[in-house]
Every structure is written in structure tokens, then in C-alpha cells.
Amino acid sequence: MTLKSMLLSAAATVALTPMAFADAHEGERGRDGQLNIIYWQAPSTLNPYLSGGTKEVESASLVLESLGKFNETGELIPWLATEIPTVENGGLAEDLTSITWTLKEGVLWSDGTPLTAADAVFTWKYCTDPNGGCAQSSYFDGVENIEAVDDRTIKITFNAPKPFPYTTLVGVESPILQEAQFKDCMGAAAPTCTEANFGPIGTGPFVVTEFKANDVIQFAANENFREAGKPAFATVLFKGGGDAASAARSVLETGEFDYAWNLQIDPTVLADMESKGLGTVVTAFGTSVERLHINQSNPDPALGDERATLKHPHPFLTDSRIGQAMSMAIDRQLLVDIGYGAGGQVTCNVLPAPEVYASTANDSCKVQDIAGANALLDEAGIVDTNGDGIREKDGIPLSVTYQTSTNAVRQDTQALIKQWWSEIGIDTELRNIDASVFFGGDPASPDTFQKFFADVEMYTNNFAGVDPEAYMANWRCSEIPSPETQWQGSNMQRFCDPAYDALVDKLAQTAGIEARAEIVKMQNDMLMQSYSIIPLIHRGGVSAHANTLGGVLMSDWDSELWNIKDWYSTK
């Protein structure tokens, strides 16, 4: 088999032209007034390179764009680029060591200056600056160089054959920044550039007119947007705050908002709201998994600046037998039934999809086994020696602080898991943090999920696109957040294994979907069997839109708002 023929099967799903909407919905730009969106977890920045939080990444997508996006079916379609480079069209080298993208002609930044290949080169340098703590650095793994061949031609050279070359500057998490705006924001200066981070200049359909961190964003139509008559909406109110239930109500019952995101509420309550006839609930399954991260570092505040770093391993959670018992005690199906309904499925993997990558090696987690968990801990000699109901390891009580964002479904989940863990001799203190703070990425806050000043934390994450290479690279040792990275990074639980890092490197050099799937399953299983991550639920993205909002094509492979330029009002 030649390298040319080995180019991953996902390339077969690449669509070379974006979706067009019917002439009936075309007209003057801004003709439909204001679009009201509520993401009840309020964004804290509009620079996705400084936060891995979905609320930041998706709100920024109204402004910042990438070379290609993944549509509602997971197909990669050209966005800022004229086409998706392949071996067949000459854009991808036959030896897979370079890819060349061509920018669409005449694309302007919202300030009227031209987008050029130099901006792409700058973005690479910005994110890979060793002092910058870029939250999306894995999207640039394996990149040896990016050069501007001319103003519209970007050549990306890899340090080895790259069987899936569609990560760098592709998808919602890897957009292009304007060099002129961010040139003085490199490295350690990145988080200090408040004006740029709160109001990036972009090529997208909207521009920022006002940004209030952890509150509200006002957008207006980008008069320099490249598509005539788009966007249909003149302004966007992007509101944060509140909770999932009130967000759902604002679309489905009161009609105050047109679109509400992440409706993690009791499914029967949501169905009752939808029955009012004002809006529609939409669900899309991709790779989102609600999971527990089990801290492999010690969060003890007495450690000062070295708290929650690998300089101090956790006193008992590095014992995988404890993590295994914690997992065995959980009734995942009950969590699905009470909190997710049709929007959730039991999973034992951090990577549940696409199907070719889904391991079956961990399926025993699907059945709760409290008796087995107790027997496992007994056999390990982790027992209750003083009769207080709490087991000890090496004299240290198994007492944990379990944190997550403030959300009714998550608090119900916490309460159930606390009860189950008490039945195996683990004492649990529950903590919930406002989502805007928890997912905000503020290096000055002690309450972010990156700092992880707790023993266990719970949230959902996923990845853009259909190939998991960049996502699985999130658990490299180098991706661990620390003071040196300004607490940025994606390896939240501080898992570190050189053997895993070697698999990351091997995947980056392996072609053929079956061979790649074998490595990905090995990565998933290594993580699962370390019990530094305990997956709970394969979540569908659940949102709602007003029945008067047209053009919505919900995707769980990219931003939910990926095609907002095509949204329109039917009023």
C-alpha cells in the first residue's frame, strides 16, 4: 500500500464545497435584526488559545475562523481555504510530510485589512511560544515549520509523515489570529493583552462591540464579511450566566432568547418545556464525555506554589486500585436515566466515537459492583482501622474533595456518587463552582478546572473533527497545567507516562484507519486502566432554538455555532 492510498478514511468524507442555502433566505446583510443567544456558562475571554472552555471557544467562533470546519455530519469543509488539500489535488505531499493551503481571494479582517498567509504563520508562533501556555498547543503537534509561500499560500511542514494533517489551523479550536493585533502578545504577555483577548479582530460574520467578562457580549454584523447578504442578523446578544433550566425556559417558554446551549437538565422537564410550542430541542452526538478526573497530584494548600503539581504526587489517588473501586461503585445507567434521558448513553471510554476508535476493553464499568469494589480494597489492605467508616491507605484516610460546575444535574450526580463512595469507605466533600469561573481559565483564580485544587473534578470535554490524534495528545506529560504554563494545558488529572507519550508520537506517524484505531484504543485503555479518568456518560449536545430561527445545523464535531453566518429569522 502506498502512502497516497493510505491517507485516512476520514479524507473520504471531506466535502469540497460548503452548504448553500435557498435563495428564499437571501437578502441584505443585517435584515433580521437581533439574534439572542444564551450560553449560561458566561465566557471570560474571546481568545480560544487562552482557554480550552467550550463557552470561550464557541463564542469566539463568531469572530475568529480557521482554514476548514467540520459540519453537522463531521465532514471537513473548506472555510477560509479554497479547498481541502489532498494528495489527489496536489495540496498534500505524497509522502505526507507537508500540506499546502490556499486562502480564498479577497478575505478581509473586520478592520478592512487583508488576511494573509503571514497571519497563519504568526498564529503558529503565538501558540507554540514556550512561555505562552497555549491551551490548544496539541493542534500544532508535529509541525516543523509554517511558511507563507505568498500572500494566499500557507505551507505546513511536518517533522514526519502526518497521516491526518487536518488539525493545525483547522476546526473551532485552532483559528487564525491577526498578527497586527496580537504581535505584542507573545509568550508571557499573552494573558495581559486584555483589549485583544476581549475584542479580537476576525474574518468571521460578526465583530465584537462590547465584552463584559463572565456576563454579556454584544456583536454586530461584520461589514467586511466576504459573503454578500450574510449574516442575516444585524446584531447578536450573547448572554451568559444563570443556569441550564432558566436558559431552556428563555427559549422554550418565554421566547426571550432564540438559542440556548448545553441544556443539562432533567429530560422530563425539558420535554414539558418543549411542549409549549415555542421552540425545538436539538441533540447531536459526537465525542462528548462527562467524566471524573482523579487528581494524580497533591492539592494540599500547605504546599504553596507547588500545590497540584507533579512535584508532589497525590497521597493515595495514584493507587489505581482506589480509582478502580471508585469507578466500580458508580451506577452509570441511573445517572443517565435521571439526568440525561435520550441525551446520554453509558460509556466506559474517554473516547466513545467515532465507532472505529471505540474500545470494548473496559465494558465492565457498565454494571455497578459495590461488593466487588469493597473486595478489591480489602484485598489491597486499604481498610478502615479505627471504625469510623473511612478506609485508610498508609494511615491516610480516603477523604476527597469532589468539585464541578454549578448545575442541577451535576449536583444530583455528585450526591449519588458521594453516597456510593460512602458505601466503599470513601468520605466525600462536595463543592460546586460557578461555571464561568470554573471554566474561565483565569490564572489568578484558585477555582479553575485547570488548577484543580481538589481531589476529583467532573466536567464534559470533546474534540473538533473526526480524527482523535490531537485530542489524545492532551494527555502528554507536557500538557499538564502548572505555574510555568500559567496553568494552561489539557492534562487536567496530571497523568504522566512516557509509554503514553510514545504512543502519541507513534500515532502521528501511522497511516491507515485500522492501524491508527489500534493505537488510539491502546491510548484510551491506558488512560482508563490508570483510573486517572473515570468516564461516566457519552453525552449528546442538547440545545434549543426558537421555531422562528432557521438555518440551524447543530454539530457536535465543531462549534454548535459553526454555520451562524447562515442563520436567519422566519418571522
Coordinates of C-alpha atoms in Angstrom, one line a residue:
M1 CA 0.0 0.0 0.0
T2 CA 1.4 3.4 -1.0
L3 CA 1.4 6.5 1.2
K4 CA -1.0 8.0 -1.3
S5 CA -3.5 5.2 -0.8
M6 CA -3.1 5.2 3.0
L7 CA -4.4 8.7 3.5
L8 CA -7.0 8.1 6.3
S9 CA -10.5 7.1 5.6
A10 CA -11.8 10.4 7.1
A11 CA -10.5 12.0 3.9
A12 CA -13.2 10.2 2.1
T13 CA -15.7 12.3 4.0
V14 CA -14.1 15.6 3.0
A15 CA -16.6 17.8 1.3
L16 CA -15.1 20.3 -1.1
T17 CA -17.9 22.8 -1.2
P18 CA -19.8 24.5 1.7
M19 CA -23.5 24.2 2.1
A20 CA -25.5 26.8 0.3
F21 CA -29.0 28.0 1.5
A22 CA -32.0 28.6 -0.6
D23 CA -32.4 31.9 -2.4
A24 CA -35.6 32.5 -0.4
H25 CA -33.4 33.3 2.6
E26 CA -31.1 35.7 0.9
G27 CA -31.2 39.4 1.1
E28 CA -29.5 42.4 2.7
R29 CA -26.9 41.9 5.4
G30 CA -28.4 42.6 8.8
R31 CA -32.0 42.4 7.6
D32 CA -33.3 40.2 10.5
G33 CA -32.5 42.5 13.5
Q34 CA -31.1 41.0 16.7
L35 CA -30.3 37.3 17.4
N36 CA -30.4 36.5 21.1
I37 CA -28.2 33.6 22.3
I38 CA -27.8 32.4 25.9
Y39 CA -24.8 30.3 27.0
W40 CA -25.5 30.1 30.7
Q41 CA -21.8 29.5 31.3
A42 CA -20.5 33.0 30.6
P43 CA -17.3 33.5 28.5
S44 CA -14.3 35.0 30.3
T45 CA -12.3 35.7 27.1
L46 CA -12.7 35.6 23.4
N47 CA -9.2 34.2 22.8
P48 CA -9.6 30.4 22.4
Y49 CA -5.8 29.9 22.7
L50 CA -6.1 31.1 26.3
S51 CA -8.9 28.9 27.4
G52 CA -10.0 25.3 26.5
G53 CA -13.5 26.0 27.7
T54 CA -16.3 25.4 25.3
K55 CA -18.0 28.7 26.1
E56 CA -14.9 30.7 25.2
V57 CA -14.1 28.7 22.1
E58 CA -17.7 28.8 20.7
S59 CA -18.3 32.5 21.4
A60 CA -15.0 33.4 19.8
S61 CA -16.1 31.4 16.7
L62 CA -18.5 34.3 15.7
V63 CA -15.3 36.3 15.0
L64 CA -12.3 34.0 14.5
E65 CA -12.2 31.4 11.8
S66 CA -10.0 28.6 10.6
L67 CA -9.0 27.1 7.2
G68 CA -11.6 24.4 7.5
K69 CA -14.6 23.4 9.7
F70 CA -16.4 20.2 10.5
N71 CA -20.1 20.4 9.6
E72 CA -23.1 18.7 11.3
T73 CA -22.1 15.3 9.8
G74 CA -18.5 15.5 10.7
E75 CA -17.4 16.3 7.1
L76 CA -14.4 18.6 6.8
I77 CA -15.3 21.5 4.5
P78 CA -13.2 24.5 3.4
W79 CA -13.8 27.8 5.2
L80 CA -11.0 30.3 4.8
A81 CA -9.4 28.0 2.3
T82 CA -10.4 27.5 -1.3
E83 CA -10.5 23.7 -0.9
I84 CA -9.3 20.9 1.3
P85 CA -5.8 19.8 0.3
T86 CA -5.5 16.2 -0.7
V87 CA -2.9 14.1 -2.4
E88 CA -5.2 14.0 -5.4
N89 CA -5.4 17.7 -5.9
G90 CA -1.8 18.3 -5.1
G91 CA -2.2 20.1 -1.8
L92 CA -0.9 17.3 0.3
A93 CA 2.6 15.9 -0.4
E94 CA 2.6 12.2 -1.4
D95 CA 4.9 11.4 1.4
L96 CA 2.5 13.2 3.8
T97 CA 5.3 15.5 5.2
S98 CA 3.7 18.8 4.1
I99 CA 0.3 20.3 3.3
T100 CA -0.3 23.5 1.4
W101 CA -3.5 25.5 1.9
T102 CA -4.7 28.4 -0.4
L103 CA -6.7 31.2 1.2
K104 CA -9.8 32.4 -0.6
E105 CA -9.2 35.5 -2.6
G106 CA -10.2 38.9 -1.1
V107 CA -10.8 37.8 2.5
L108 CA -10.6 40.8 4.8
W109 CA -10.2 41.2 8.5
S110 CA -13.1 43.1 10.0
D111 CA -10.8 46.2 10.1
G112 CA -10.6 46.1 6.4
T113 CA -7.1 44.8 6.0
P114 CA -6.4 41.7 4.1
L115 CA -6.0 38.2 5.6
T116 CA -2.6 36.8 4.5
A117 CA -0.6 33.7 5.0
A118 CA 1.6 35.7 7.3
D119 CA -1.2 35.7 9.9
A120 CA -1.3 31.9 9.8
V121 CA 2.5 31.8 10.4
F122 CA 2.1 34.2 13.3
T123 CA -0.7 32.1 14.9
W124 CA 1.6 29.1 14.9
K125 CA 4.4 31.0 16.5
Y126 CA 1.9 32.6 19.0
C127 CA 0.6 29.2 20.2
T128 CA 3.9 27.4 20.3
D129 CA 5.8 30.1 22.2
P130 CA 7.2 28.1 25.2
N131 CA 6.3 30.8 27.6
G132 CA 2.7 31.3 26.4
G133 CA 0.8 28.4 28.0
C134 CA -1.4 28.0 24.8
A135 CA -4.4 25.9 25.6
Q136 CA -4.5 24.4 22.1
S137 CA -0.9 23.5 21.6
S138 CA -1.7 19.9 20.6
Y139 CA -3.2 21.1 17.4
F140 CA 0.4 22.1 16.3
D141 CA 2.0 18.8 17.3
G142 CA 4.5 17.6 14.7
V143 CA 4.7 20.9 12.9
E144 CA 8.3 21.7 11.9
N145 CA 7.6 24.9 10.1
I146 CA 4.8 27.0 8.6
E147 CA 5.7 29.4 5.8
A148 CA 4.0 32.0 3.7
V149 CA 4.8 31.0 0.2
D150 CA 2.9 34.1 -0.9
D151 CA 0.1 36.2 0.5
R152 CA -2.5 33.4 -0.1
T153 CA -0.5 30.2 0.2
I154 CA 0.3 28.5 3.5
K155 CA 2.7 25.6 3.6
I156 CA 2.8 23.5 6.7
T157 CA 5.8 21.1 7.0
F158 CA 5.7 18.2 9.5
N159 CA 8.7 16.6 11.2
A160 CA 7.5 13.2 9.9
P161 CA 4.7 11.9 7.6
K162 CA 1.4 13.1 9.0
P163 CA -1.4 10.7 8.1
F164 CA -4.0 13.1 9.4
P165 CA -2.8 16.6 8.5
Y166 CA -6.1 18.4 9.2
T167 CA -5.5 19.7 12.7
T168 CA -3.3 22.7 12.5
L169 CA -5.4 25.9 11.9
V170 CA -8.5 23.6 11.3
G171 CA -11.6 23.5 13.4
V172 CA -13.0 25.8 16.0
E173 CA -10.1 25.3 18.5
S174 CA -7.4 26.4 16.1
P175 CA -8.4 29.6 14.3
I176 CA -6.2 32.2 12.7
L177 CA -5.3 35.3 14.7
Q178 CA -4.4 38.7 13.2
E179 CA -0.7 39.3 13.5
A180 CA -1.1 43.1 13.6
Q181 CA -3.4 42.9 16.7
F182 CA -1.5 40.2 18.6
K183 CA 2.1 40.7 17.7
D184 CA 2.9 42.3 21.1
C185 CA 1.1 39.5 22.9
M186 CA 3.5 36.7 22.6
G187 CA 4.6 34.3 25.4
A188 CA 4.1 35.5 28.9
A189 CA 2.5 38.7 27.6
A190 CA -0.4 36.7 26.1
P191 CA -2.9 37.0 29.0
T192 CA -2.0 40.6 29.6
C193 CA -3.4 41.8 26.3
T194 CA -6.9 42.4 27.6
E195 CA -8.1 44.6 24.7
A196 CA -7.1 42.0 22.1
N197 CA -8.3 39.0 24.1
F198 CA -11.7 40.6 24.8
G199 CA -12.1 42.0 21.3
P200 CA -10.2 40.1 18.7
I201 CA -10.3 41.3 15.1
G202 CA -11.6 38.4 12.9
T203 CA -12.7 37.4 9.5
G204 CA -16.0 35.9 10.8
P205 CA -19.5 37.1 10.2
F206 CA -19.6 39.3 13.4
V207 CA -17.4 41.8 15.2
V208 CA -17.3 42.5 19.0
T209 CA -18.8 45.8 20.0
E210 CA -18.8 45.1 23.8
F211 CA -17.4 42.4 26.0
K212 CA -18.2 42.1 29.7
A213 CA -16.2 39.1 31.1
N214 CA -18.5 36.5 32.7
D215 CA -21.6 38.4 31.7
V216 CA -22.5 39.5 28.2
I217 CA -21.1 40.1 24.7
Q218 CA -22.5 42.3 22.0
F219 CA -21.7 41.6 18.4
A220 CA -22.6 43.4 15.2
A221 CA -22.5 42.2 11.6
N222 CA -19.1 42.4 10.0
E223 CA -19.5 44.8 7.1
N224 CA -16.3 43.3 5.6
F225 CA -17.6 39.7 5.7
R226 CA -16.8 38.0 2.4
E227 CA -20.3 36.6 1.6
A228 CA -22.9 39.1 0.3
G229 CA -26.1 39.3 2.4
K230 CA -24.6 37.5 5.3
P231 CA -25.0 37.4 8.2
A232 CA -28.8 37.9 8.2
F233 CA -28.7 39.3 11.7
A234 CA -27.5 42.9 12.3
T235 CA -26.6 42.2 16.0
V236 CA -26.1 39.4 18.4
L237 CA -26.7 39.5 22.1
F238 CA -24.6 36.7 23.6
K239 CA -25.7 36.4 27.3
G240 CA -24.0 34.4 30.0
G241 CA -25.0 33.4 33.5
G242 CA -27.9 31.8 35.2
D243 CA -28.4 28.0 34.8
A244 CA -29.4 25.4 32.3
A245 CA -33.0 25.4 33.3
S246 CA -33.5 29.1 33.1
A247 CA -31.7 29.1 29.7
A248 CA -34.1 26.4 28.4
R249 CA -37.1 28.3 29.7
S250 CA -35.9 31.5 28.0
V251 CA -36.3 29.8 24.6
L252 CA -38.9 27.2 25.0
E253 CA -41.4 29.0 27.4
T254 CA -40.9 32.8 27.3
G255 CA -39.4 33.3 23.9
E256 CA -36.9 35.8 25.3
F257 CA -33.9 34.1 23.5
D258 CA -33.6 32.4 20.2
Y259 CA -30.9 29.8 21.0
A260 CA -29.9 28.2 24.3
W261 CA -26.8 26.0 24.7
N262 CA -26.0 22.9 26.8
L263 CA -29.4 22.2 28.4
Q264 CA -28.1 19.7 31.0
I265 CA -31.4 19.4 32.9
D266 CA -33.9 16.7 33.8
P267 CA -35.1 15.3 30.4
T268 CA -38.8 15.2 31.5
V269 CA -38.7 18.8 32.5
L270 CA -37.1 19.7 29.1
A271 CA -39.8 17.8 27.2
D272 CA -42.5 19.6 29.1
M273 CA -41.0 23.0 28.2
E274 CA -40.8 21.9 24.5
S275 CA -44.4 21.0 24.5
K276 CA -45.3 24.7 24.9
G277 CA -44.7 25.0 21.1
L278 CA -42.3 28.0 21.0
G279 CA -39.1 26.1 20.4
T280 CA -37.4 22.9 19.4
V281 CA -34.8 20.8 21.3
V282 CA -31.9 19.6 19.2
T283 CA -29.4 16.9 20.1
A284 CA -26.2 15.9 18.4
F285 CA -23.9 13.1 19.4
G286 CA -20.2 13.4 18.8
T287 CA -17.4 12.7 21.3
S288 CA -18.6 14.5 24.5
V289 CA -18.0 12.5 27.7
E290 CA -19.0 13.5 31.2
R291 CA -16.1 12.2 33.2
L292 CA -14.3 12.3 36.6
H293 CA -10.7 13.4 36.7
I294 CA -8.8 11.8 39.6
N295 CA -6.0 14.1 40.7
Q296 CA -2.6 12.5 40.5
S297 CA -1.0 15.4 42.3
N298 CA -1.5 16.7 45.8
P299 CA -3.8 19.7 46.1
D300 CA -2.9 20.4 49.7
P301 CA -2.8 24.2 50.2
A302 CA 0.1 23.8 52.6
L303 CA 2.3 23.1 49.5
G304 CA 2.0 26.7 48.4
D305 CA 3.1 27.4 44.8
E306 CA 3.9 23.7 44.3
R307 CA 0.3 22.7 45.1
A308 CA -1.3 20.5 42.5
T309 CA 1.9 19.9 40.6
L310 CA 3.7 16.6 40.0
K311 CA 6.4 17.7 42.4
H312 CA 4.0 16.3 45.0
P313 CA 2.1 13.1 44.0
H314 CA -1.3 12.6 45.5
P315 CA -1.0 10.7 48.8
F316 CA -3.4 7.9 47.7
L317 CA -5.2 8.6 44.4
T318 CA -2.1 7.4 42.4
D319 CA -3.1 3.9 43.5
S320 CA -5.1 2.7 40.6
R321 CA -6.9 0.2 42.8
I322 CA -8.6 3.0 44.6
G323 CA -9.7 4.7 41.3
Q324 CA -10.9 1.3 40.1
A325 CA -13.0 0.8 43.2
M326 CA -14.4 4.4 42.8
S327 CA -15.4 3.5 39.2
M328 CA -17.0 0.1 40.2
A329 CA -19.2 1.8 42.8
I330 CA -21.0 4.0 40.2
D331 CA -24.3 3.2 38.6
R332 CA -23.9 4.9 35.3
Q333 CA -27.2 3.9 33.9
L334 CA -29.0 5.6 36.8
L335 CA -27.1 8.7 36.1
V336 CA -28.2 8.6 32.5
D337 CA -31.8 7.9 33.5
I338 CA -32.2 10.8 36.0
G339 CA -30.1 13.4 34.3
Y340 CA -29.9 12.9 30.5
G341 CA -32.5 10.6 29.1
A342 CA -32.2 10.3 25.3
G343 CA -29.3 12.8 25.5
G344 CA -27.0 10.3 27.3
Q345 CA -25.5 6.9 27.0
V346 CA -23.4 4.9 29.4
T347 CA -19.7 4.8 28.4
C348 CA -16.6 3.2 29.8
N349 CA -14.2 5.2 27.5
V350 CA -13.0 8.7 27.3
L351 CA -13.1 8.3 23.5
P352 CA -16.5 6.7 22.7
A353 CA -16.7 7.7 19.0
P354 CA -16.3 7.5 16.0
E355 CA -17.1 3.8 16.3
V356 CA -13.9 2.6 14.7
Y357 CA -12.0 4.1 17.7
A358 CA -14.3 2.8 20.5
S359 CA -12.7 0.2 22.7
T360 CA -14.6 -2.6 24.3
A361 CA -11.9 -3.5 26.8
N362 CA -13.4 -1.5 29.7
D363 CA -17.1 -2.5 29.4
S364 CA -17.2 -4.0 32.8
C365 CA -17.9 -0.5 34.1
K366 CA -21.4 -0.6 32.7
V367 CA -22.6 -2.6 35.7
Q368 CA -22.3 -1.2 39.2
D369 CA -20.4 -3.5 41.6
I370 CA -20.2 -2.2 45.1
A371 CA -19.4 -5.6 46.6
G372 CA -16.6 -6.1 44.1
A373 CA -15.2 -2.6 44.9
N374 CA -15.2 -3.4 48.6
A375 CA -13.5 -6.7 48.0
L376 CA -10.8 -5.0 45.8
L377 CA -9.9 -2.5 48.5
D378 CA -9.9 -5.2 51.2
E379 CA -7.6 -7.3 49.2
A380 CA -5.3 -4.3 48.7
G381 CA -5.1 -3.8 52.5
I382 CA -6.9 -0.5 52.2
V383 CA -9.2 -0.9 55.2
D384 CA -10.9 1.0 58.0
T385 CA -8.7 0.5 61.0
N386 CA -10.5 2.8 63.5
G387 CA -14.1 2.0 62.8
D388 CA -15.1 5.5 61.6
G389 CA -16.4 4.2 58.3
I390 CA -13.5 5.6 56.3
R391 CA -10.7 3.4 54.8
E392 CA -7.1 4.4 55.1
K393 CA -4.1 3.9 52.9
D394 CA -0.7 4.0 54.7
G395 CA -2.6 5.7 57.6
I396 CA -4.1 8.4 55.4
P397 CA -8.0 8.5 55.4
L398 CA -9.6 8.2 52.0
S399 CA -11.3 11.6 52.2
V400 CA -11.7 13.5 48.9
T401 CA -13.0 16.9 47.8
Y402 CA -15.1 16.4 44.6
Q403 CA -15.7 19.6 42.6
T404 CA -17.7 20.5 39.5
S405 CA -19.6 23.4 38.0
T406 CA -22.9 24.6 39.5
N407 CA -25.6 22.8 37.6
A408 CA -28.6 20.9 39.0
V409 CA -27.9 17.7 37.0
R410 CA -24.2 17.7 38.1
Q411 CA -25.2 18.3 41.8
D412 CA -27.6 15.4 41.6
T413 CA -24.7 13.3 40.1
Q414 CA -22.4 14.4 42.9
A415 CA -24.9 13.5 45.6
L416 CA -25.4 10.0 44.2
I417 CA -21.7 9.3 43.7
K418 CA -21.0 10.6 47.3
Q419 CA -23.5 8.0 48.6
W420 CA -22.0 5.2 46.5
W421 CA -18.4 6.1 47.6
S422 CA -19.5 6.1 51.2
E423 CA -20.6 2.5 50.8
I424 CA -17.0 1.6 49.9
G425 CA -15.4 3.6 52.7
I426 CA -14.5 6.8 50.9
D427 CA -15.5 10.1 52.5
T428 CA -16.5 12.8 50.1
E429 CA -16.9 16.6 50.4
L430 CA -18.9 18.1 47.6
R431 CA -18.0 21.5 46.1
N432 CA -19.6 23.3 43.2
I433 CA -18.2 26.4 41.5
D434 CA -19.9 28.9 39.2
A435 CA -19.3 27.7 35.6
S436 CA -18.0 31.0 34.4
V437 CA -15.2 30.8 37.0
F438 CA -14.6 27.0 36.9
F439 CA -14.1 27.0 33.1
G440 CA -12.7 30.5 32.8
G441 CA -9.0 29.8 32.8
D442 CA -8.1 32.9 34.8
P443 CA -4.6 32.2 36.1
A444 CA -5.3 34.3 39.2
S445 CA -8.3 32.3 40.3
P446 CA -7.9 29.3 42.6
D447 CA -11.2 27.8 41.4
T448 CA -10.5 26.9 37.7
F449 CA -10.6 23.3 36.5
Q450 CA -7.0 23.7 35.2
K451 CA -5.7 24.5 38.7
F452 CA -7.6 21.5 40.1
F453 CA -7.2 22.4 43.7
A454 CA -9.3 19.4 44.7
D455 CA -9.1 15.6 44.6
V456 CA -11.8 14.8 42.0
E457 CA -13.4 17.1 39.4
M458 CA -16.1 16.4 36.9
Y459 CA -17.0 18.0 33.6
T460 CA -17.5 17.2 29.9
N461 CA -15.0 17.6 27.1
N462 CA -14.7 16.5 23.5
F463 CA -12.8 17.4 20.3
A464 CA -13.5 19.0 17.0
G465 CA -13.5 16.9 13.9
V466 CA -13.4 13.1 13.4
D467 CA -9.8 12.2 14.0
P468 CA -8.7 11.9 17.6
E469 CA -4.9 12.4 17.2
A470 CA -4.8 15.9 18.7
Y471 CA -7.3 15.1 21.4
M472 CA -5.4 12.0 22.6
A473 CA -2.3 14.1 22.7
N474 CA -4.0 16.1 25.5
W475 CA -2.6 13.6 28.0
R476 CA 1.1 14.0 27.2
C477 CA 3.2 14.8 30.2
S478 CA 4.0 18.2 28.7
E479 CA 0.3 19.1 28.6
I480 CA 0.0 19.2 32.5
P481 CA -1.1 22.7 33.7
S482 CA 1.4 24.2 36.1
P483 CA 2.6 27.7 37.2
E484 CA 5.2 27.5 34.5
T485 CA 2.5 27.3 31.8
Q486 CA 0.3 29.9 33.6
W487 CA -2.0 27.0 34.5
Q488 CA -2.8 26.3 30.9
G489 CA -2.8 22.8 29.5
S490 CA -5.2 20.0 28.8
N491 CA -3.9 17.2 31.0
M492 CA -6.1 18.1 34.0
Q493 CA -5.6 15.0 36.1
R494 CA -1.7 15.2 35.8
F495 CA -1.4 11.8 34.2
C496 CA 2.2 11.2 33.1
D497 CA 3.5 8.1 31.4
P498 CA 6.4 8.0 28.9
A499 CA 4.8 5.0 27.3
Y500 CA 1.7 7.0 26.6
D501 CA 3.8 9.8 25.1
A502 CA 5.4 7.3 22.8
L503 CA 2.0 6.2 21.6
V504 CA 1.2 9.9 20.8
D505 CA 4.3 10.0 18.7
K506 CA 3.6 6.7 17.0
L507 CA 0.0 7.7 16.1
A508 CA 1.3 10.9 14.5
Q509 CA 3.4 8.7 12.1
T510 CA 0.9 6.0 11.4
A511 CA -1.3 5.8 8.3
G512 CA -4.3 3.6 7.6
I513 CA -7.5 3.8 9.6
E514 CA -7.2 0.3 11.2
A515 CA -3.7 0.8 12.3
R516 CA -4.5 4.2 13.7
A517 CA -7.6 2.8 15.5
E518 CA -5.4 0.2 17.2
I519 CA -3.1 2.8 18.6
V520 CA -6.0 5.0 19.7
K521 CA -7.6 2.2 21.6
M522 CA -4.4 1.5 23.3
Q523 CA -4.2 5.1 24.4
N524 CA -7.8 5.1 25.6
D525 CA -7.2 1.8 27.5
M526 CA -4.0 3.0 29.1
L527 CA -5.9 6.1 30.4
M528 CA -8.9 4.1 31.6
Q529 CA -6.8 1.5 33.3
S530 CA -4.8 4.1 35.1
Y531 CA -8.1 5.2 36.7
S532 CA -6.9 8.8 36.5
I533 CA -10.1 9.4 34.4
I534 CA -13.4 7.7 35.2
P535 CA -15.8 8.2 32.2
L536 CA -19.5 8.3 33.1
I537 CA -21.7 9.3 30.2
H538 CA -21.4 9.7 26.5
R539 CA -23.3 13.0 26.2
G540 CA -25.2 14.3 23.2
G541 CA -25.1 18.0 22.9
V542 CA -28.6 19.2 23.8
S543 CA -29.6 22.8 22.9
A544 CA -32.8 24.5 21.9
H545 CA -33.8 27.1 19.3
A546 CA -36.8 29.1 18.6
N547 CA -39.1 27.8 15.9
T548 CA -38.6 31.2 14.2
L549 CA -34.9 30.6 13.8
G550 CA -33.9 29.0 10.6
G551 CA -30.6 27.6 9.2
V552 CA -29.5 25.8 12.4
L553 CA -27.5 22.7 11.7
M554 CA -26.3 21.6 15.1
S555 CA -22.8 20.0 15.1
D556 CA -21.0 18.2 17.9
W557 CA -17.9 17.9 15.8
D558 CA -17.1 21.7 15.8
S559 CA -18.7 24.7 17.3
E560 CA -22.5 24.4 17.6
L561 CA -22.5 27.9 16.0
W562 CA -20.3 26.7 13.1
N563 CA -22.7 28.0 10.4
I564 CA -24.2 31.0 12.2
K565 CA -23.5 33.1 9.1
D566 CA -26.4 31.1 7.5
W567 CA -28.9 31.5 10.3
Y568 CA -32.0 33.7 9.6
S569 CA -35.3 34.6 11.1
T570 CA -38.6 33.2 9.7
K571 CA -40.7 35.8 11.5

